[in-house]
Tab-separated table of N, CA and C in Angstrom:
chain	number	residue	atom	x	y	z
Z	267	UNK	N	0.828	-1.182	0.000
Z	267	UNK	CA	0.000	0.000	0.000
Z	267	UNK	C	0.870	1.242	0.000
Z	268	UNK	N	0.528	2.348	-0.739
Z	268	UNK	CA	1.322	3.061	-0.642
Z	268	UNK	C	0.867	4.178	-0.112
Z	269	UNK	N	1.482	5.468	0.631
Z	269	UNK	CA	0.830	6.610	1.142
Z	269	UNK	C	0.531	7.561	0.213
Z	270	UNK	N	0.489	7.461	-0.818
Z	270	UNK	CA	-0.069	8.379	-1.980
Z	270	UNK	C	-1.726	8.334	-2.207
Z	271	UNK	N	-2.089	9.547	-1.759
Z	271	UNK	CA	-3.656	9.376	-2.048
Z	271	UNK	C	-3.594	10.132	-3.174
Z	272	UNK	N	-4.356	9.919	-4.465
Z	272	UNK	CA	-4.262	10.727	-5.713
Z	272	UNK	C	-5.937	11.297	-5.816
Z	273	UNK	N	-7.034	10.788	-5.066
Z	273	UNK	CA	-8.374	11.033	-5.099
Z	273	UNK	C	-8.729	11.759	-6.316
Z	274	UNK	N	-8.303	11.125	-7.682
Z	274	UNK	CA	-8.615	11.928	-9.010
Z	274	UNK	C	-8.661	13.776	-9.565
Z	275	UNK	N	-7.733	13.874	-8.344
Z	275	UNK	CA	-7.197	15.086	-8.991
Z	275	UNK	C	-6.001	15.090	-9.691
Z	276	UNK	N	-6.234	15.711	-11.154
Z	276	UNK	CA	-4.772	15.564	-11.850
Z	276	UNK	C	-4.078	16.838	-12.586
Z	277	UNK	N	-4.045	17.959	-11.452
Z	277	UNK	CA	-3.589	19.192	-11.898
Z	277	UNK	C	-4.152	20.231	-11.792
Z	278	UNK	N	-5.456	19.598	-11.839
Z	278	UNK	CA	-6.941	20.818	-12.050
Z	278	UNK	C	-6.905	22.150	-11.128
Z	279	UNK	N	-6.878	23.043	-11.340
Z	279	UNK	CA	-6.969	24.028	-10.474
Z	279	UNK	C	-8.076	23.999	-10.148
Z	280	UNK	N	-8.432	24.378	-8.441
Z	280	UNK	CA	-9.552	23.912	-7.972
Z	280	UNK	C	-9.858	25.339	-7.478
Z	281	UNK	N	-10.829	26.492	-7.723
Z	281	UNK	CA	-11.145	27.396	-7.102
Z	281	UNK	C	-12.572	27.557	-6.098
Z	282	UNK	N	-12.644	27.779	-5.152
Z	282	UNK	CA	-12.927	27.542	-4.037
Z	282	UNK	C	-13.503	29.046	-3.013
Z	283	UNK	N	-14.506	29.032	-2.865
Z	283	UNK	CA	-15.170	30.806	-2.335
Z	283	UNK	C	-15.635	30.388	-1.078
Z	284	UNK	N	-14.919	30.836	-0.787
Z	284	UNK	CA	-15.826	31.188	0.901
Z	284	UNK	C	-16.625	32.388	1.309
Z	285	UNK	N	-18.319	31.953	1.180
Z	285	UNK	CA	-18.891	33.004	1.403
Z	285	UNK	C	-19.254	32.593	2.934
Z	286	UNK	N	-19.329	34.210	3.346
Z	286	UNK	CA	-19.651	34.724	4.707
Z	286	UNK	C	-20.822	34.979	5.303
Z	287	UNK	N	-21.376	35.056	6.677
Z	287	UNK	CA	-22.635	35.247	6.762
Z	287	UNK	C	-23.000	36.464	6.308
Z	288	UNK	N	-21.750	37.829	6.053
Z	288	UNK	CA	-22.065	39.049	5.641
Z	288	UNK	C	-22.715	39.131	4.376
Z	289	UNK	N	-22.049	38.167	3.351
Z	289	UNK	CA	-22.403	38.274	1.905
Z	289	UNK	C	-23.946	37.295	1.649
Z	290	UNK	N	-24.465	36.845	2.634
Z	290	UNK	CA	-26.027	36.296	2.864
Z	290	UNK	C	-27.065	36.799	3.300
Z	291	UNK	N	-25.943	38.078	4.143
Z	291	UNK	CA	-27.454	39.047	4.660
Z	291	UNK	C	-27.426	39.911	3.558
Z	292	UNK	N	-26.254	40.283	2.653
Z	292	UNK	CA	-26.480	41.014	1.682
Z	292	UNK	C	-27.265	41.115	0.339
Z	293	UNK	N	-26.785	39.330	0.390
Z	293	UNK	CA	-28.107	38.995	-0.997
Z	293	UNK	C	-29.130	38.931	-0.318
Z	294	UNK	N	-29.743	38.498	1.334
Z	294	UNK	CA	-31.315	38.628	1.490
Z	294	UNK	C	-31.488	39.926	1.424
Z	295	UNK	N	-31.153	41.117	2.181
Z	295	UNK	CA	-31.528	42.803	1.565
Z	295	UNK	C	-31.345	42.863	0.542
Z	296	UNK	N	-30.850	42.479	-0.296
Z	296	UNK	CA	-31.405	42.810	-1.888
Z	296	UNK	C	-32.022	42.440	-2.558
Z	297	UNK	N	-32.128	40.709	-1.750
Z	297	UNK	CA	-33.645	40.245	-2.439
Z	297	UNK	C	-35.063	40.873	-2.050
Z	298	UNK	N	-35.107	41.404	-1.076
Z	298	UNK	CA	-35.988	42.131	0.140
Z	298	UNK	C	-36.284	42.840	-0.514
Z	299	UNK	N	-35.843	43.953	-0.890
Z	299	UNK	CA	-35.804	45.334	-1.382
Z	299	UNK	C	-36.575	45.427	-3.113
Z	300	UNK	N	-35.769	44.249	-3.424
Z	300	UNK	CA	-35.820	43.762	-4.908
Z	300	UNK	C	-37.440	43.263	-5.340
Z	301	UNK	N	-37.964	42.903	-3.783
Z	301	UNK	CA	-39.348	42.509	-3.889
Z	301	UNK	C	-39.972	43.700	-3.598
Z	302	UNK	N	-39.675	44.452	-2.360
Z	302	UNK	CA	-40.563	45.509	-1.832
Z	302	UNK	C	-41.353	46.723	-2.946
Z	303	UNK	N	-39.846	46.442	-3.146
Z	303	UNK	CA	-40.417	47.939	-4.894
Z	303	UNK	C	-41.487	47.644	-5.358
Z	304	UNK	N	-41.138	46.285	-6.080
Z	304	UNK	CA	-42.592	46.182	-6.727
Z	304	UNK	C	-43.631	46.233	-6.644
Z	305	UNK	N	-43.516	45.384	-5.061
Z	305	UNK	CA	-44.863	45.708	-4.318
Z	305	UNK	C	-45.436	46.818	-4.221
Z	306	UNK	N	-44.795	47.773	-4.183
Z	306	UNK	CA	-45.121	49.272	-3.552
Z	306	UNK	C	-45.967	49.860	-4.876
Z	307	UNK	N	-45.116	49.249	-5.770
Z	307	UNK	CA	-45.147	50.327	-7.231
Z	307	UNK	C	-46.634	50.071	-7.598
Z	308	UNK	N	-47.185	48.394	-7.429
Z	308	UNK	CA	-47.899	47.727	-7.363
Z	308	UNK	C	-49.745	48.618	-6.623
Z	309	UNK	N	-49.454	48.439	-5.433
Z	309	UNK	CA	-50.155	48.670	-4.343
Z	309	UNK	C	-49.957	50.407	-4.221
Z	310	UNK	N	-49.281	51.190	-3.802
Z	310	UNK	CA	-49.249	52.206	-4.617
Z	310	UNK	C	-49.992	52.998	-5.592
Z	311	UNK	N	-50.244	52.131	-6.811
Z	311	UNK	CA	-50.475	52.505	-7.929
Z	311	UNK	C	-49.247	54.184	-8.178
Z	312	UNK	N	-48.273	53.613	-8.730
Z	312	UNK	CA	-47.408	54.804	-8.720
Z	312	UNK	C	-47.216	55.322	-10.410
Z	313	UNK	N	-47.062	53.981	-11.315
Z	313	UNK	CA	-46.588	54.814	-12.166
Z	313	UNK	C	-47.805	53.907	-12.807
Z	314	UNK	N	-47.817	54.361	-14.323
Z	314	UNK	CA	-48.583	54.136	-15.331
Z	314	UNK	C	-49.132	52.238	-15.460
Z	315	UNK	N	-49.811	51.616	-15.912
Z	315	UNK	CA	-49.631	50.014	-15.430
Z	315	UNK	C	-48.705	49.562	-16.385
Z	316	UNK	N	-48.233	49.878	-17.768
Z	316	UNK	CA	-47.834	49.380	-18.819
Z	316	UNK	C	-46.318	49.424	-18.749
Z	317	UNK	N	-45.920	50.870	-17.788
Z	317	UNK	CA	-44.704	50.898	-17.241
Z	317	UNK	C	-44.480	49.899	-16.231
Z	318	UNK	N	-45.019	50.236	-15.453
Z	318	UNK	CA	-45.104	49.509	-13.845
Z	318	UNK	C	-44.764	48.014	-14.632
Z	319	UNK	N	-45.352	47.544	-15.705
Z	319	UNK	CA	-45.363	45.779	-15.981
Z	319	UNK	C	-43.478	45.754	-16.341
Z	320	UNK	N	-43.014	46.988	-17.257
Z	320	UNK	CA	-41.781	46.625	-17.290
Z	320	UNK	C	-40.931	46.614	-16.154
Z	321	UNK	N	-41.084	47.404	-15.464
Z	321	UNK	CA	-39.884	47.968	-13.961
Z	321	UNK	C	-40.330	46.572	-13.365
Z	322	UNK	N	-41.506	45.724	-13.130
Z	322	UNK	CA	-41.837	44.931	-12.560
Z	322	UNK	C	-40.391	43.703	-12.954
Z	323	UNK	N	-41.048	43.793	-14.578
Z	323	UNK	CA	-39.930	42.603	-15.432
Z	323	UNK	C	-38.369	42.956	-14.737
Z	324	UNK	N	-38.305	44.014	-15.036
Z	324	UNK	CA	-36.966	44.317	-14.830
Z	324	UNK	C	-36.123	43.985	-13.566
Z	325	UNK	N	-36.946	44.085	-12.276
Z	325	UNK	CA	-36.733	43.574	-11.018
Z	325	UNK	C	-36.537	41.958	-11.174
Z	326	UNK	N	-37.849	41.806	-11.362
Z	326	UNK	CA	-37.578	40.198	-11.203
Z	326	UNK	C	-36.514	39.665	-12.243
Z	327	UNK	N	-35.556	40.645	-13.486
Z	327	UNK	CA	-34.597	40.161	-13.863
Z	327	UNK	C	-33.207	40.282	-13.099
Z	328	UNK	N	-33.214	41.130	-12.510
Z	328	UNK	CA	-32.020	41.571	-11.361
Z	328	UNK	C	-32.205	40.792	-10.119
Z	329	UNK	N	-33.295	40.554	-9.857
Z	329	UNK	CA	-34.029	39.311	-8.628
Z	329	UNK	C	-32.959	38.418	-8.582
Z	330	UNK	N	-33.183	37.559	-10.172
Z	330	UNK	CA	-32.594	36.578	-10.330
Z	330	UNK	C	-31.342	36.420	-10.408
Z	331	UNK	N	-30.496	37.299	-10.806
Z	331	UNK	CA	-28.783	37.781	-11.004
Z	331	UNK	C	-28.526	37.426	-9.382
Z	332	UNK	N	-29.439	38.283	-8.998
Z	332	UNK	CA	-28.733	38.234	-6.839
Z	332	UNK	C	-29.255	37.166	-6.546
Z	333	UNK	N	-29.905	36.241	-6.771
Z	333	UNK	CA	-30.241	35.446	-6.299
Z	333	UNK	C	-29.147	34.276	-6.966
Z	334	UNK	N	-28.708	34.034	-8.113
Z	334	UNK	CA	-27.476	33.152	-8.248
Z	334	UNK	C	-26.448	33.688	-7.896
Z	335	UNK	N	-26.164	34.577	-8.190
Z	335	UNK	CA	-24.666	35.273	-6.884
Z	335	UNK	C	-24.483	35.035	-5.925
Z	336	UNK	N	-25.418	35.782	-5.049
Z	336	UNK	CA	-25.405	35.561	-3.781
Z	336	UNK	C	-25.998	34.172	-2.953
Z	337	UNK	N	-26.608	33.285	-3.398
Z	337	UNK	CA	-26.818	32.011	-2.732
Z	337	UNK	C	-26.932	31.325	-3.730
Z	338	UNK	N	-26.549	30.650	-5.113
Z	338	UNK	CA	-26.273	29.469	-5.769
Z	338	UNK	C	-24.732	29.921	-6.084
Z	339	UNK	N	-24.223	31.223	-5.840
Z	339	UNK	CA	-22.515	30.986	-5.734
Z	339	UNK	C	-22.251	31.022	-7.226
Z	340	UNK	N	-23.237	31.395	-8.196
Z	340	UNK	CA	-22.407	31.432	-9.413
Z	340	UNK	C	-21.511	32.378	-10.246
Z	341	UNK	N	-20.109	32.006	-10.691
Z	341	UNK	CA	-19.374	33.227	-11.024
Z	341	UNK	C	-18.268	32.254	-12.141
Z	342	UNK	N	-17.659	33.349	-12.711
Z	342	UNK	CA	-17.022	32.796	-14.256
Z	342	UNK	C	-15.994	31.954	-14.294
Z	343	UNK	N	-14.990	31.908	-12.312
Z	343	UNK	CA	-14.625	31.178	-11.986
Z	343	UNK	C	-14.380	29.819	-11.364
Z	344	UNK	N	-15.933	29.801	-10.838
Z	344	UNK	CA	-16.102	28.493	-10.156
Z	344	UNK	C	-16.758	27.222	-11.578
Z	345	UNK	N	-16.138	26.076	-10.780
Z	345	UNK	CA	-16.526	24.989	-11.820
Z	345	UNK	C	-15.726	25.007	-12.768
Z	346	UNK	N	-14.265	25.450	-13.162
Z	346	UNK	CA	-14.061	25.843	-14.472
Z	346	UNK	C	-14.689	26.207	-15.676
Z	347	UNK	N	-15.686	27.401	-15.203
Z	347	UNK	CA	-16.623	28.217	-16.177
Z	347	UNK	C	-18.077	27.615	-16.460
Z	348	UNK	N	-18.118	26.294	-15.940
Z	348	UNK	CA	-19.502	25.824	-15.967
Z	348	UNK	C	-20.399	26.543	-16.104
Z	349	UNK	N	-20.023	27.152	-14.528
Z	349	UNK	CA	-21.456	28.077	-14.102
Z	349	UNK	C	-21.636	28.827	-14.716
Z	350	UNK	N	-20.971	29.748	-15.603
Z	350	UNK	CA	-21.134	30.247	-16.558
Z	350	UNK	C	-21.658	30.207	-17.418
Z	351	UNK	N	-21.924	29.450	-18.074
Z	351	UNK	CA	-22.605	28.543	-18.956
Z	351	UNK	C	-24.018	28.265	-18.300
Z	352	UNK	N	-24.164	28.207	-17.211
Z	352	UNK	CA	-24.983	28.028	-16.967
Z	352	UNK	C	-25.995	29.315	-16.060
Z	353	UNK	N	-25.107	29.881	-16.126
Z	353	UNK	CA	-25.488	31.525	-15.912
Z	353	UNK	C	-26.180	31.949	-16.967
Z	354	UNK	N	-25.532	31.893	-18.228
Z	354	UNK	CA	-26.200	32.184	-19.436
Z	354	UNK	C	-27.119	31.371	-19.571
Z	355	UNK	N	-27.538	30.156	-19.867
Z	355	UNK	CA	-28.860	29.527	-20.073
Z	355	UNK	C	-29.851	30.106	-19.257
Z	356	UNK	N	-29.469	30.582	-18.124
Z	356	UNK	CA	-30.640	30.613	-17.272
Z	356	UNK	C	-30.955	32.137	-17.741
Z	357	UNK	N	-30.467	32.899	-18.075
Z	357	UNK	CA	-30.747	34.293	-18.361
Z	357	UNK	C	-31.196	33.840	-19.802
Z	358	UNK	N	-31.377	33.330	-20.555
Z	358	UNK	CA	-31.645	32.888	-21.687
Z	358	UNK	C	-33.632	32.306	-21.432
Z	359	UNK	N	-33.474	31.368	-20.669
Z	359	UNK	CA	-34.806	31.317	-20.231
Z	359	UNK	C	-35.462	32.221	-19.547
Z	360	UNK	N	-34.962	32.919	-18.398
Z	360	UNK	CA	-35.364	34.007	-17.981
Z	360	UNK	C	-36.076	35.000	-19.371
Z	361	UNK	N	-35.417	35.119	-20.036
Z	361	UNK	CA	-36.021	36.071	-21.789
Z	361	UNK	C	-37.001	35.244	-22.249
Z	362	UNK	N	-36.758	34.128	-22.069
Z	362	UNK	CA	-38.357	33.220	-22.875
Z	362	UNK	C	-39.385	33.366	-21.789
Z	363	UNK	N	-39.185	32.921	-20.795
Z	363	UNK	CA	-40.312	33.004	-19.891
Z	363	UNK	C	-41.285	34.155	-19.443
Z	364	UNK	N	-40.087	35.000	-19.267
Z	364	UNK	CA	-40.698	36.216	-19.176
Z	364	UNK	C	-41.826	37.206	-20.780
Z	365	UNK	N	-40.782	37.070	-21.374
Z	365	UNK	CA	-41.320	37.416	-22.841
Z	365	UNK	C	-42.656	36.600	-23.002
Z	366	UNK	N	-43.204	35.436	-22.707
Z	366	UNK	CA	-43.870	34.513	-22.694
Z	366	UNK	C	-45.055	35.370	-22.242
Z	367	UNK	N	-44.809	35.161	-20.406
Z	367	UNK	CA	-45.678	35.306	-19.457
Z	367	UNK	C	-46.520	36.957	-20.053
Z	368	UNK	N	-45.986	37.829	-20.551
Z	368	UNK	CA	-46.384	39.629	-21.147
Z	368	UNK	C	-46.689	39.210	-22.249
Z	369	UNK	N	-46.542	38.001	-23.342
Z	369	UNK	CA	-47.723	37.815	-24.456
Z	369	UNK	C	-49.128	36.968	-24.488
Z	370	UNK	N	-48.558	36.053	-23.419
Z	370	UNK	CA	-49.704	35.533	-22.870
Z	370	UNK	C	-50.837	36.545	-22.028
Z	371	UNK	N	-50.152	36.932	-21.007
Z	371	UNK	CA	-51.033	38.042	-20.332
Z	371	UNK	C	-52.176	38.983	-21.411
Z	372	UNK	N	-51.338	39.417	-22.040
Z	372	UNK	CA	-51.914	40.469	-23.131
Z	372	UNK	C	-52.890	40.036	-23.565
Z	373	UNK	N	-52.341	38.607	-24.457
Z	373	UNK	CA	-53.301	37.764	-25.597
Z	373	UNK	C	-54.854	37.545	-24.231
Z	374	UNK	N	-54.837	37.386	-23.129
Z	374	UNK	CA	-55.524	37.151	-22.534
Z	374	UNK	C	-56.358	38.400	-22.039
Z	375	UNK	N	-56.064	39.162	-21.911
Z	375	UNK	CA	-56.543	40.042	-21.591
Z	375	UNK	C	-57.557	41.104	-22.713
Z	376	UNK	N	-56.799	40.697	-23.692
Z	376	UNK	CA	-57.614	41.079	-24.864
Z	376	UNK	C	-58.950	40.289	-25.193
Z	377	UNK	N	-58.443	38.853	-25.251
Z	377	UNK	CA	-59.388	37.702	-25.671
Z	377	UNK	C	-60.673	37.240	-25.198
Z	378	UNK	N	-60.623	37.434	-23.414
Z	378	UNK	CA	-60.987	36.868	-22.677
Z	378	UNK	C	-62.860	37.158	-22.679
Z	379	UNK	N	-62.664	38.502	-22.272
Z	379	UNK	CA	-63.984	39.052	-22.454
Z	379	UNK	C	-64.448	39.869	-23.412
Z	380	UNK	N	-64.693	39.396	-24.532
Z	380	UNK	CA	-65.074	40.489	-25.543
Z	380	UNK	C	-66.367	41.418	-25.056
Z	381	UNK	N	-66.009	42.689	-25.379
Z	381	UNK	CA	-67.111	43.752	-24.755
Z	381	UNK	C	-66.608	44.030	-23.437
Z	382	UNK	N	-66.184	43.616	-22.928
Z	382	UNK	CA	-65.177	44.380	-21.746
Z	382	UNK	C	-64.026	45.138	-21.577
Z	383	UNK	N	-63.564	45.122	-22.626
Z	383	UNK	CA	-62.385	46.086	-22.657
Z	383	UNK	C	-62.561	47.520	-22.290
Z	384	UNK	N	-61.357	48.008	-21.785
Z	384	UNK	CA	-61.286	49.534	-21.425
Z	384	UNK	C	-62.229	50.140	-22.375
Z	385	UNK	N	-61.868	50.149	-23.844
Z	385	UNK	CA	-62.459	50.642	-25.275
Z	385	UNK	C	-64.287	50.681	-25.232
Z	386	UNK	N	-64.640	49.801	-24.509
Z	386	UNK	CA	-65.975	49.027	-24.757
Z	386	UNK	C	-67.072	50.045	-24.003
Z	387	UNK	N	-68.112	50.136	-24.346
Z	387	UNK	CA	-69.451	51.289	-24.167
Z	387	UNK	C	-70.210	50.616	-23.459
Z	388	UNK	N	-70.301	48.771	-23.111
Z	388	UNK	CA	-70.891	48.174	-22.115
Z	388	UNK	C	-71.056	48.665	-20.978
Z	389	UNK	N	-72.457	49.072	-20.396
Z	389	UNK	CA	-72.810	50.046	-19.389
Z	389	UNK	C	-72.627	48.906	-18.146
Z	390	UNK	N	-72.067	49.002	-17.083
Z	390	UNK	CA	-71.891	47.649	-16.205
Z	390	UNK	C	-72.814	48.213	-15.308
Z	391	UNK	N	-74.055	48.844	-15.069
Z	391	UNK	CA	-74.251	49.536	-13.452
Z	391	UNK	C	-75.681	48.988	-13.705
């Protein structure tokens, strides 16, 4: 038997992050915050709704950035670039889904009740 443990490492540079409890309270306040807005903008009624739907999008696209940063740990170095790769897919779906969810909405909102639209002279009282 020999005292050589080789445990299938063969050169690989292994990079390695140590996150802190500081950098966990930091991504929860920004996830916090990242929610609160909307809410507000929401409940509120602050800005226009058609705006409000983008700033909405837009949060929940930055949501998601702090939310793999700061607690799935992803960055261009770890994994030998994996995550990277997989950073991008997910921002990739993030654009379908979202893009999705604002044509669906629409298509629905248009479709749903004919004679109800804002446009519509249907007396409701």
């Amino acid at each position: 038997m020999s005292d050589h443990h080789d445990n299938g490492h063969h050169g690989h540079d292994v990079y390695v992050t140590h996150y802190s409890q500081k950098d966990y309270l930091i991504g929860f306040a920004l996830a916090a915050i990242l929610t609160i807005i909307p809410f507000w903008l929401v409940m509120g009624n602050v800005l226009a709704p058609e705006t409000t739907k983008w700033v909405i999008l837009a949060f929940a696209g930055v949501q998601l950035i702090v939310q793999m940063v700061y607690f799935l740990h992803l960055s261009s170095k770890s994994e030998g670039g994996w995550n990277m790769m997989a950073a991008i897919l997910t921002i990739v779906i993030l654009v379908i889904v979202l893009a999705g969810s604002i044509w669906v909405m629409h298509h629905m909102n248009t479709n749903m009740m004919p004679g109800m639209g804002p446009n519509s002279t249907h007396d409701m009282t």
